[in-house]
Amino acid sequence: MKIMVSTFIILLLFSLLVSSCQFFSKKTYYQYPLEELTPVQFPNDYFKKVPIEIYKSNSDNIPILMYHSIDDPVNWIDTQTFRKHLELLFEAGFSTIKLQDYLKNNYESVPEGRKPIILTFDDQWGSQFYYEDTKGTKISKNCVVGILEDFAKLHPSFGKNAIFYLFFHRLPFLKSEEDHILWKKKLIYLVNAGFEIGSHTYDHSKMTNMKPNKILEELDFFYSKLLPILGKQTTCIMTLAYPGGEIPKNSTMIKNYQFHGVPLLAALKASGGFAKVPVKKNINMFELPRLEGSTENIRWIIQQHTFTVHKKIVPISKIFTYSKNSILQWLQTNYIQKDFFFRELY
Ligand SMILES: [Zn+2]
């Protein structure tokens, strides 16, 4: 009897233990009501989509035209010829873009199906920018700036972009006596109107055998001259056109040059054919080729296969956009289309 009672008590205790364990284990598992659970904290950016522009790689060629004076038909071209060039280019599907956009692979300003082209003007000839009046209130309809502005009004899809490469051993854009005073106003106008300015060095010396210290001086003097006129905008004009197209044998200083901590981004030659779509080909930005703006070249250019903008906006989770490689990986995985490239975000 005693044994039976003991056995019963042991069994009772055991069953109580088991049920209490289940009770406790259940209670532990459902300890907190769902509403009290802290939701998982994803980074704010996790689901944010970043629009990435991708472009079809239909050609690597992008023309960079080099003009000088447009009222000197003996050495260069006349005004009518320049107008004709714009018409030929427009009709052939070209649209002007800023050099700084080209350097970033940014073709946002170019309408779908049109072809980017960059217009550059060297040596600050008077015919590039002059006023009809002595006070500088009316831009001449016959200078480069006036012609480009009128043309863009008539044909908005052509854009109104050009870069003027300046030096300072004579003042920029001298056409009349008044220009000795008006030149600063012109530079401010250009920058505010969306045109670009670039360095053609301080005194237009050939750079072939130039020592690094002299290169530094040429660039520092150039940018220091502009700083009191353009202020902060001076650091937005960090490109160079080599005088006479001559590349220095020692170009280390060019590649490492900075003004107020802002690096020089690119340097242009005076010949060399088509420039290439940047980034994709890892091209040398300090030896960008240009084509002389002659009628013969224009006729040749419009017959060539050059890069045409066909863009698509692809939304990518921000988490995959922190590097060029991760964007490329994402596009290659999710966008099975090999012949594209994308605009750099950074
Ligand atoms: Zn020059």
CSV table of C-alpha atoms and ligand atoms in Angstrom, one decimal:
chain,number,residue,atom,x,y,z
A,1,MET,CA,0.0,0.0,0.0
A,2,LYS,CA,2.8,2.3,1.0
A,3,ILE,CA,4.6,1.6,-2.3
A,4,MET,CA,1.4,2.3,-4.3
A,5,VAL,CA,0.9,5.7,-2.5
A,6,SER,CA,4.5,6.6,-3.2
A,7,THR,CA,4.2,5.6,-6.8
A,8,PHE,CA,1.0,7.6,-7.2
A,9,ILE,CA,2.6,10.7,-5.6
A,10,ILE,CA,5.7,10.3,-7.9
A,11,LEU,CA,3.5,10.0,-11.0
A,12,LEU,CA,1.4,12.9,-9.8
A,13,LEU,CA,4.5,15.1,-9.3
A,14,PHE,CA,5.9,14.0,-12.7
A,15,SER,CA,2.7,14.8,-14.5
A,16,LEU,CA,2.5,18.2,-12.7
A,17,LEU,CA,6.1,18.9,-13.7
A,18,VAL,CA,5.5,18.0,-17.4
A,19,SER,CA,2.3,20.1,-17.6
A,20,SER,CA,4.0,23.0,-15.8
A,21,CYS,CA,6.9,22.8,-18.3
A,22,GLN,CA,4.4,22.9,-21.2
A,23,PHE,CA,2.6,25.7,-19.5
A,24,PHE,CA,5.9,27.6,-19.0
A,25,SER,CA,7.2,26.8,-22.4
A,26,LYS,CA,3.9,28.1,-24.0
A,27,LYS,CA,4.0,31.1,-21.8
A,28,THR,CA,7.6,31.8,-22.8
A,29,TYR,CA,6.8,31.4,-26.5
A,30,TYR,CA,3.8,33.7,-26.4
A,31,GLN,CA,5.2,35.9,-23.8
A,32,TYR,CA,4.6,39.1,-25.7
A,33,PRO,CA,1.5,40.0,-27.6
A,34,LEU,CA,2.3,40.7,-31.3
A,35,GLU,CA,1.7,44.4,-31.0
A,36,GLU,CA,4.4,44.7,-28.4
A,37,LEU,CA,7.0,43.2,-30.8
A,38,THR,CA,9.5,45.7,-32.1
A,39,PRO,CA,9.3,45.6,-35.9
A,40,VAL,CA,12.6,45.0,-37.8
A,41,GLN,CA,14.3,48.3,-38.5
A,42,PHE,CA,15.3,48.4,-42.2
A,43,PRO,CA,17.6,51.3,-43.1
A,44,ASN,CA,15.4,54.2,-44.4
A,45,ASP,CA,17.1,53.9,-47.8
A,46,TYR,CA,16.4,50.2,-48.2
A,47,PHE,CA,13.3,50.4,-50.3
A,48,LYS,CA,14.0,53.8,-51.8
A,49,LYS,CA,14.3,53.5,-55.6
A,50,VAL,CA,17.0,55.5,-57.4
A,51,PRO,CA,16.3,56.3,-61.1
A,52,ILE,CA,19.3,55.3,-63.2
A,53,GLU,CA,19.4,56.5,-66.8
A,54,ILE,CA,20.7,53.8,-69.1
A,55,TYR,CA,21.6,54.5,-72.7
A,56,LYS,CA,21.9,52.1,-75.7
A,57,SER,CA,25.5,51.9,-76.9
A,58,ASN,CA,24.8,52.4,-80.6
A,59,SER,CA,28.1,54.2,-81.3
A,60,ASP,CA,31.1,55.4,-79.3
A,61,ASN,CA,31.7,58.5,-81.4
A,62,ILE,CA,30.9,62.0,-80.1
A,63,PRO,CA,32.1,65.0,-82.1
A,64,ILE,CA,33.8,67.9,-80.3
A,65,LEU,CA,34.0,70.8,-82.8
A,66,MET,CA,36.7,73.5,-82.5
A,67,TYR,CA,36.0,77.0,-83.8
A,68,HIS,CA,38.0,80.2,-83.7
A,69,SER,CA,36.8,83.4,-85.4
A,70,ILE,CA,33.6,83.4,-87.4
A,71,ASP,CA,34.2,86.6,-89.4
A,72,ASP,CA,37.6,85.7,-90.9
A,73,PRO,CA,36.9,83.6,-94.0
A,74,VAL,CA,40.6,83.8,-95.0
A,75,ASN,CA,41.9,82.0,-91.9
A,76,TRP,CA,38.7,80.5,-90.5
A,77,ILE,CA,35.0,80.9,-91.6
A,78,ASP,CA,32.5,83.7,-92.1
A,79,THR,CA,29.3,84.3,-90.2
A,80,GLN,CA,27.0,82.8,-92.9
A,81,THR,CA,29.1,79.6,-93.0
A,82,PHE,CA,28.7,79.3,-89.3
A,83,ARG,CA,25.0,79.6,-89.5
A,84,LYS,CA,25.0,77.0,-92.3
A,85,HIS,CA,27.0,74.6,-90.1
A,86,LEU,CA,24.3,74.9,-87.3
A,87,GLU,CA,21.6,74.2,-89.8
A,88,LEU,CA,23.4,71.1,-91.3
A,89,LEU,CA,24.0,69.7,-87.8
A,90,PHE,CA,20.5,70.4,-86.6
A,91,GLU,CA,18.9,68.7,-89.7
A,92,ALA,CA,21.3,65.7,-89.3
A,93,GLY,CA,19.9,65.2,-85.8
A,94,PHE,CA,22.6,66.8,-83.6
A,95,SER,CA,21.9,68.6,-80.3
A,96,THR,CA,24.5,70.5,-78.4
A,97,ILE,CA,25.5,69.4,-74.9
A,98,LYS,CA,27.7,71.0,-72.2
A,99,LEU,CA,31.2,69.6,-72.0
A,100,GLN,CA,30.7,69.0,-68.2
A,101,ASP,CA,27.7,66.8,-69.0
A,102,TYR,CA,29.7,64.8,-71.5
A,103,LEU,CA,32.4,64.3,-68.9
A,104,LYS,CA,29.7,62.8,-66.6
A,105,ASN,CA,28.1,60.7,-69.3
A,106,ASN,CA,25.0,62.8,-68.7
A,107,TYR,CA,22.8,63.1,-71.8
A,108,GLU,CA,19.7,64.2,-69.9
A,109,SER,CA,19.5,67.5,-71.9
A,110,VAL,CA,19.5,65.6,-75.3
A,111,PRO,CA,16.1,64.7,-76.7
A,112,GLU,CA,15.4,61.1,-77.4
A,113,GLY,CA,16.8,60.0,-80.8
A,114,ARG,CA,19.1,63.0,-81.2
A,115,LYS,CA,22.9,63.0,-81.3
A,116,PRO,CA,25.1,64.9,-78.8
A,117,ILE,CA,27.8,67.3,-80.2
A,118,ILE,CA,30.0,69.7,-78.3
A,119,LEU,CA,30.9,73.2,-79.6
A,120,THR,CA,34.1,74.8,-78.5
A,121,PHE,CA,35.5,78.2,-79.3
A,122,ASP,CA,39.1,79.1,-78.8
A,123,ASP,CA,41.1,82.3,-78.5
A,124,GLN,CA,38.2,84.7,-77.5
A,125,TRP,CA,37.9,86.4,-80.9
A,126,GLY,CA,35.8,89.5,-80.9
A,127,SER,CA,33.4,87.8,-83.4
A,128,GLN,CA,32.5,85.2,-80.7
A,129,PHE,CA,30.8,87.8,-78.4
A,130,TYR,CA,30.1,91.5,-79.0
A,131,TYR,CA,27.3,94.0,-78.3
A,132,GLU,CA,25.4,96.2,-80.8
A,133,ASP,CA,25.6,99.2,-78.4
A,134,THR,CA,28.4,100.8,-76.4
A,135,LYS,CA,26.7,100.1,-73.1
A,136,GLY,CA,26.5,96.4,-73.6
A,137,THR,CA,22.8,95.9,-73.4
A,138,LYS,CA,22.1,94.2,-76.8
A,139,ILE,CA,24.1,91.2,-77.9
A,140,SER,CA,24.8,91.3,-81.7
A,141,LYS,CA,22.8,88.9,-83.8
A,142,ASN,CA,26.0,88.2,-85.8
A,143,CYS,CA,28.4,87.0,-83.0
A,144,VAL,CA,28.6,83.4,-81.9
A,145,VAL,CA,26.6,84.0,-78.7
A,146,GLY,CA,23.8,85.9,-80.5
A,147,ILE,CA,23.6,83.3,-83.3
A,148,LEU,CA,23.5,80.4,-80.9
A,149,GLU,CA,20.8,82.0,-78.8
A,150,ASP,CA,18.6,82.8,-81.9
A,151,PHE,CA,19.1,79.4,-83.3
A,152,ALA,CA,18.1,77.7,-80.0
A,153,LYS,CA,14.9,79.8,-79.9
A,154,LEU,CA,14.0,78.6,-83.4
A,155,HIS,CA,15.1,75.0,-82.7
A,156,PRO,CA,14.9,74.3,-79.0
A,157,SER,CA,15.9,70.7,-79.4
A,158,PHE,CA,19.3,71.9,-80.7
A,159,GLY,CA,20.1,73.2,-77.2
A,160,LYS,CA,22.2,76.3,-76.4
A,161,ASN,CA,25.5,75.0,-75.3
A,162,ALA,CA,29.1,76.0,-76.1
A,163,ILE,CA,32.3,76.4,-74.3
A,164,PHE,CA,34.7,79.4,-74.7
A,165,TYR,CA,38.4,78.8,-74.1
A,166,LEU,CA,40.0,82.0,-72.8
A,167,PHE,CA,43.5,83.3,-72.0
A,168,PHE,CA,44.6,86.7,-70.6
A,169,HIS,CA,47.6,88.0,-72.4
A,170,ARG,CA,45.0,90.1,-74.2
A,171,LEU,CA,41.5,90.8,-72.9
A,172,PRO,CA,38.7,88.4,-74.0
A,173,PHE,CA,36.4,89.2,-76.9
A,174,LEU,CA,37.8,92.5,-78.0
A,175,LYS,CA,35.9,94.0,-81.0
A,176,SER,CA,35.6,97.7,-80.1
A,177,GLU,CA,37.0,100.2,-77.6
A,178,GLU,CA,34.2,99.5,-75.1
A,179,ASP,CA,35.1,95.9,-74.9
A,180,HIS,CA,38.1,96.8,-72.7
A,181,ILE,CA,35.4,97.6,-70.1
A,182,LEU,CA,32.7,95.2,-71.1
A,183,TRP,CA,34.7,91.9,-71.1
A,184,LYS,CA,34.0,91.2,-67.5
A,185,LYS,CA,30.3,91.7,-68.1
A,186,LYS,CA,30.5,89.2,-71.0
A,187,LEU,CA,32.1,86.5,-68.8
A,188,ILE,CA,29.4,86.9,-66.2
A,189,TYR,CA,26.7,86.8,-68.9
A,190,LEU,CA,28.2,83.6,-70.4
A,191,VAL,CA,28.2,81.7,-67.1
A,192,ASN,CA,24.7,82.9,-66.1
A,193,ALA,CA,23.3,82.1,-69.5
A,194,GLY,CA,24.4,78.5,-69.3
A,195,PHE,CA,27.4,78.7,-71.6
A,196,GLU,CA,30.7,77.3,-70.3
A,197,ILE,CA,34.2,78.8,-70.0
A,198,GLY,CA,37.4,76.9,-70.0
A,199,SER,CA,41.1,77.6,-69.6
A,200,HIS,CA,43.4,78.2,-72.6
A,201,THR,CA,46.2,78.9,-70.1
A,202,TYR,CA,47.1,82.4,-68.9
A,203,ASP,CA,49.2,83.6,-71.9
A,204,HIS,CA,48.6,81.0,-74.6
A,205,SER,CA,52.2,79.6,-74.5
A,206,LYS,CA,52.8,76.2,-76.2
A,207,MET,CA,53.1,73.6,-73.5
A,208,THR,CA,55.2,70.9,-75.2
A,209,ASN,CA,58.3,71.5,-73.2
A,210,MET,CA,56.8,73.4,-70.4
A,211,LYS,CA,58.2,72.6,-66.9
A,212,PRO,CA,55.7,71.5,-64.3
A,213,ASN,CA,56.2,74.7,-62.3
A,214,LYS,CA,55.5,76.9,-65.3
A,215,ILE,CA,52.3,74.8,-66.0
A,216,LEU,CA,51.2,75.4,-62.4
A,217,GLU,CA,51.8,79.1,-62.9
A,218,GLU,CA,49.9,79.3,-66.2
A,219,LEU,CA,46.9,77.6,-64.7
A,220,ASP,CA,47.0,79.4,-61.3
A,221,PHE,CA,47.3,82.8,-63.0
A,222,PHE,CA,44.4,82.0,-65.3
A,223,TYR,CA,42.0,80.9,-62.5
A,224,SER,CA,43.2,83.7,-60.1
A,225,LYS,CA,42.3,86.2,-62.8
A,226,LEU,CA,38.7,84.8,-63.0
A,227,LEU,CA,38.1,84.4,-59.3
A,228,PRO,CA,37.3,88.1,-58.5
A,229,ILE,CA,34.9,88.1,-61.6
A,230,LEU,CA,33.1,84.8,-61.3
A,231,GLY,CA,33.6,84.0,-57.6
A,232,LYS,CA,32.6,80.4,-56.7
A,233,GLN,CA,31.6,79.7,-60.3
A,234,THR,CA,35.4,79.8,-61.2
A,235,THR,CA,35.7,76.2,-59.9
A,236,CYS,CA,32.9,75.0,-62.3
A,237,ILE,CA,35.2,75.7,-65.3
A,238,MET,CA,37.9,73.1,-64.7
A,239,THR,CA,38.8,72.1,-68.3
A,240,LEU,CA,41.7,73.1,-70.4
A,241,ALA,CA,42.3,73.4,-74.2
A,242,TYR,CA,46.0,73.1,-74.9
A,243,PRO,CA,47.3,76.2,-76.8
A,244,GLY,CA,48.0,75.1,-80.4
A,245,GLY,CA,46.8,71.7,-79.3
A,246,GLU,CA,50.3,70.9,-77.9
A,247,ILE,CA,50.3,68.4,-75.1
A,248,PRO,CA,53.1,68.8,-72.6
A,249,LYS,CA,55.7,66.0,-72.6
A,250,ASN,CA,55.4,66.0,-68.8
A,251,SER,CA,51.7,66.1,-68.1
A,252,THR,CA,51.8,65.1,-64.5
A,253,MET,CA,51.0,68.6,-63.3
A,254,ILE,CA,48.0,68.8,-65.7
A,255,LYS,CA,46.5,65.6,-64.4
A,256,ASN,CA,47.1,66.6,-60.7
A,257,TYR,CA,46.2,70.2,-61.0
A,258,GLN,CA,43.6,71.6,-58.5
A,259,PHE,CA,42.4,75.1,-57.9
A,260,HIS,CA,40.9,75.7,-54.5
A,261,GLY,CA,40.8,72.0,-54.0
A,262,VAL,CA,38.8,71.4,-57.2
A,263,PRO,CA,40.7,69.2,-59.8
A,264,LEU,CA,41.1,69.9,-63.5
A,265,LEU,CA,38.7,67.4,-65.1
A,266,ALA,CA,39.8,67.3,-68.8
A,267,ALA,CA,42.1,68.7,-71.4
A,268,LEU,CA,41.4,69.0,-75.1
A,269,LYS,CA,43.7,68.7,-78.1
A,270,ALA,CA,43.2,70.5,-81.4
A,271,SER,CA,42.8,67.4,-83.6
A,272,GLY,CA,42.4,63.7,-83.4
A,273,GLY,CA,38.9,62.8,-84.8
A,274,PHE,CA,35.9,61.9,-82.8
A,275,ALA,CA,35.9,61.9,-79.0
A,276,LYS,CA,34.5,58.7,-77.5
A,277,VAL,CA,31.6,58.1,-75.1
A,278,PRO,CA,33.4,58.5,-71.7
A,279,VAL,CA,33.5,56.1,-68.8
A,280,LYS,CA,32.7,53.0,-70.8
A,281,LYS,CA,36.0,53.0,-72.7
A,282,ASN,CA,38.1,54.4,-69.8
A,283,ILE,CA,39.4,57.0,-72.1
A,284,ASN,CA,42.1,59.6,-71.4
A,285,MET,CA,40.2,62.7,-70.4
A,286,PHE,CA,43.5,64.7,-70.7
A,287,GLU,CA,43.8,64.1,-74.4
A,288,LEU,CA,40.3,64.6,-75.7
A,289,PRO,CA,40.3,65.0,-79.5
A,290,ARG,CA,38.5,67.7,-81.4
A,291,LEU,CA,37.5,68.3,-85.0
A,292,GLU,CA,38.1,71.6,-86.7
A,293,GLY,CA,34.7,73.3,-87.4
A,294,SER,CA,35.2,73.4,-91.2
A,295,THR,CA,32.4,72.9,-93.8
A,296,GLU,CA,34.3,69.8,-95.1
A,297,ASN,CA,34.4,68.3,-91.6
A,298,ILE,CA,30.7,69.1,-90.9
A,299,ARG,CA,29.7,67.3,-94.1
A,300,TRP,CA,31.9,64.3,-93.1
A,301,ILE,CA,30.6,64.2,-89.5
A,302,ILE,CA,26.9,64.1,-90.5
A,303,GLN,CA,27.6,61.0,-92.7
A,304,GLN,CA,29.3,59.1,-89.8
A,305,HIS,CA,27.7,56.9,-87.3
A,306,THR,CA,27.8,58.8,-84.0
A,307,PHE,CA,26.2,58.2,-80.6
A,308,THR,CA,22.4,58.6,-80.6
A,309,VAL,CA,20.6,59.0,-77.4
A,310,HIS,CA,18.1,56.2,-76.7
A,311,LYS,CA,17.5,56.3,-73.0
A,312,LYS,CA,15.6,54.4,-70.5
A,313,ILE,CA,15.0,55.1,-66.8
A,314,VAL,CA,15.5,52.0,-64.6
A,315,PRO,CA,14.6,52.3,-60.9
A,316,ILE,CA,17.1,50.5,-58.7
A,317,SER,CA,16.9,50.0,-54.9
A,318,LYS,CA,19.3,52.5,-53.4
A,319,ILE,CA,21.1,49.7,-51.6
A,320,PHE,CA,22.5,48.6,-55.0
A,321,THR,CA,23.6,52.0,-56.1
A,322,TYR,CA,26.5,52.7,-53.8
A,323,SER,CA,29.2,51.9,-56.4
A,324,LYS,CA,29.5,51.8,-60.2
A,325,ASN,CA,30.2,48.1,-60.0
A,326,SER,CA,27.1,47.3,-58.0
A,327,ILE,CA,24.9,49.2,-60.4
A,328,LEU,CA,26.5,47.3,-63.3
A,329,GLN,CA,26.0,44.0,-61.5
A,330,TRP,CA,22.4,44.8,-60.9
A,331,LEU,CA,21.8,45.9,-64.4
A,332,GLN,CA,23.5,42.8,-65.8
A,333,THR,CA,21.5,40.5,-63.5
A,334,ASN,CA,18.1,42.1,-63.9
A,335,TYR,CA,18.4,43.8,-67.2
A,336,ILE,CA,19.6,41.2,-69.7
A,337,GLN,CA,20.8,43.7,-72.2
A,338,LYS,CA,24.5,44.0,-72.8
A,339,ASP,CA,24.7,46.9,-75.1
A,340,PHE,CA,24.0,49.7,-72.7
A,341,PHE,CA,25.9,52.0,-70.4
A,342,PHE,CA,24.7,54.2,-67.6
A,343,ARG,CA,25.2,57.7,-66.4
A,344,GLU,CA,27.6,58.1,-63.4
A,345,LEU,CA,25.9,59.2,-60.3
A,346,TYR,CA,28.9,60.4,-58.4
B,1,ZN,ZN,44.5,78.9,-79.1
